[in-house]
Amino acid sequence: MTTGAPAQTVHFHQKHYTAVVSGAKVSTVHWREDIHEGPAIFIFDNHPTARPLAGQVTAVETYDLAHLSPLAARQPPGTDMTNFARQLRVNYYPEMPEDAVVQVVVIATGHHGDSSLPTT
């Protein structure tokens, strides 16, 4: 991990705020985003009260969407990955093709609780 590197921005749907802050959500699947290991600012799009959170991207793994397994995506065993891919398209990436290559991004906030950045 590079120290002193500027923090990248990683966007989440607002519904993931509590899970990220609590440490329950430790990964996310993204398509066509240039995410890399290192410092990050987690942004919760359209959340009415959430401030950006300081965190880290601790790992980035690349997979063909068609071969993404529940284990690789950090989903519960038995997750229907066809439905998982469908939900990625419906909720986040409507233009994502069947043969997409996705990133599984592993995250950490450093501690659980309020790790939000001060407002300016």
Coordinates of C-alpha atoms in Angstrom, one line a residue:
M1 CA 0.0 0.0 0.0
T2 CA 1.3 3.4 -0.9
T3 CA 1.6 5.9 2.0
G4 CA 0.9 9.5 1.4
A5 CA -1.1 8.9 -1.7
P6 CA -4.2 11.0 -2.2
A7 CA -7.3 9.3 -1.2
Q8 CA -9.5 7.9 -4.0
T9 CA -13.3 8.3 -3.8
V10 CA -15.4 5.1 -3.6
H11 CA -19.1 5.6 -4.1
F12 CA -21.8 3.5 -2.4
H13 CA -25.6 3.5 -2.5
Q14 CA -27.0 5.3 0.5
K15 CA -28.5 2.1 1.8
H16 CA -25.1 0.7 2.6
Y17 CA -24.1 3.4 5.1
T18 CA -24.9 1.6 8.3
A19 CA -23.4 -1.6 7.1
V20 CA -20.1 0.0 6.1
V21 CA -19.9 2.1 9.4
S22 CA -20.6 -1.0 11.5
G23 CA -18.1 -3.2 9.6
A24 CA -20.8 -5.6 8.4
K25 CA -20.1 -4.7 4.8
V26 CA -16.5 -5.2 4.0
S27 CA -16.6 -5.5 0.2
T28 CA -18.3 -4.1 -2.8
V29 CA -18.5 -5.1 -6.5
H30 CA -17.8 -2.3 -9.0
W31 CA -17.7 -2.1 -12.8
R32 CA -15.7 0.3 -15.0
E33 CA -14.2 2.2 -12.0
D34 CA -10.5 2.6 -11.5
I35 CA -10.3 1.5 -7.8
H36 CA -7.0 0.5 -6.3
E37 CA -5.5 -0.4 -3.0
G38 CA -4.8 2.6 -0.7
P39 CA -6.5 5.4 1.2
A40 CA -10.1 6.1 0.3
I41 CA -13.0 8.4 1.0
F42 CA -16.3 6.5 1.0
I43 CA -19.2 8.5 -0.3
F44 CA -22.9 7.5 0.2
D45 CA -24.7 8.9 -2.7
N46 CA -27.9 10.8 -1.9
H47 CA -27.8 9.9 1.8
P48 CA -29.5 12.7 3.7
T49 CA -27.2 12.8 6.7
A50 CA -24.1 10.7 6.0
R51 CA -20.8 12.4 5.9
P52 CA -17.9 11.0 3.8
L53 CA -16.0 8.3 5.7
A54 CA -12.2 7.9 5.7
G55 CA -11.1 4.3 5.0
Q56 CA -8.9 2.0 3.0
V57 CA -9.2 -0.2 0.0
T58 CA -7.3 -3.2 1.3
A59 CA -7.6 -5.4 -1.8
V60 CA -9.0 -5.3 -5.4
E61 CA -9.7 -8.6 -7.2
T62 CA -10.8 -8.8 -10.9
Y63 CA -13.3 -11.4 -12.1
D64 CA -15.3 -12.1 -15.2
L65 CA -18.9 -11.4 -14.1
A66 CA -20.1 -14.7 -15.7
H67 CA -17.7 -16.6 -13.4
L68 CA -18.0 -14.6 -10.2
S69 CA -18.7 -17.0 -7.3
P70 CA -20.4 -16.2 -4.0
L71 CA -17.1 -16.8 -2.3
A72 CA -15.2 -14.4 -4.6
A73 CA -17.9 -11.7 -4.2
R74 CA -18.0 -12.1 -0.4
Q75 CA -21.6 -13.2 -0.6
P76 CA -23.3 -15.9 1.5
P77 CA -22.9 -19.5 0.2
G78 CA -25.7 -20.4 -2.1
T79 CA -26.2 -16.9 -3.4
D80 CA -27.8 -16.9 -6.8
M81 CA -25.1 -15.2 -8.8
T82 CA -27.2 -14.8 -11.9
N83 CA -29.6 -12.8 -9.8
F84 CA -26.7 -11.0 -8.2
A85 CA -25.5 -9.9 -11.6
R86 CA -29.0 -8.9 -12.6
Q87 CA -29.3 -6.7 -9.5
L88 CA -26.0 -5.0 -10.3
R89 CA -27.4 -4.1 -13.7
V90 CA -30.9 -3.0 -12.4
N91 CA -29.6 -1.0 -9.4
Y92 CA -26.2 0.3 -10.4
Y93 CA -24.9 -0.5 -13.9
P94 CA -27.7 -0.7 -16.5
E95 CA -25.2 -0.8 -19.4
M96 CA -23.1 -3.6 -17.9
P97 CA -22.8 -6.4 -20.5
E98 CA -23.0 -10.1 -19.8
D99 CA -19.3 -10.5 -20.4
A100 CA -18.3 -7.6 -18.1
V101 CA -15.2 -7.8 -16.0
V102 CA -15.9 -6.5 -12.4
Q103 CA -13.8 -5.6 -9.4
V104 CA -14.4 -7.0 -6.0
V105 CA -13.2 -4.2 -3.7
V106 CA -12.4 -5.1 -0.1
I107 CA -12.7 -2.1 2.3
A108 CA -12.0 -1.1 5.9
T109 CA -12.9 2.0 7.8
G110 CA -10.1 1.5 10.4
H111 CA -12.5 1.3 13.3
H112 CA -16.2 0.8 13.7
G113 CA -18.4 3.7 14.7
D114 CA -18.0 7.3 13.5
S115 CA -15.0 7.6 11.2
S116 CA -16.6 10.4 9.2
L117 CA -14.6 13.2 8.0
P118 CA -15.2 16.7 9.4
T119 CA -17.4 18.9 7.3
T120 CA -15.8 21.9 5.8

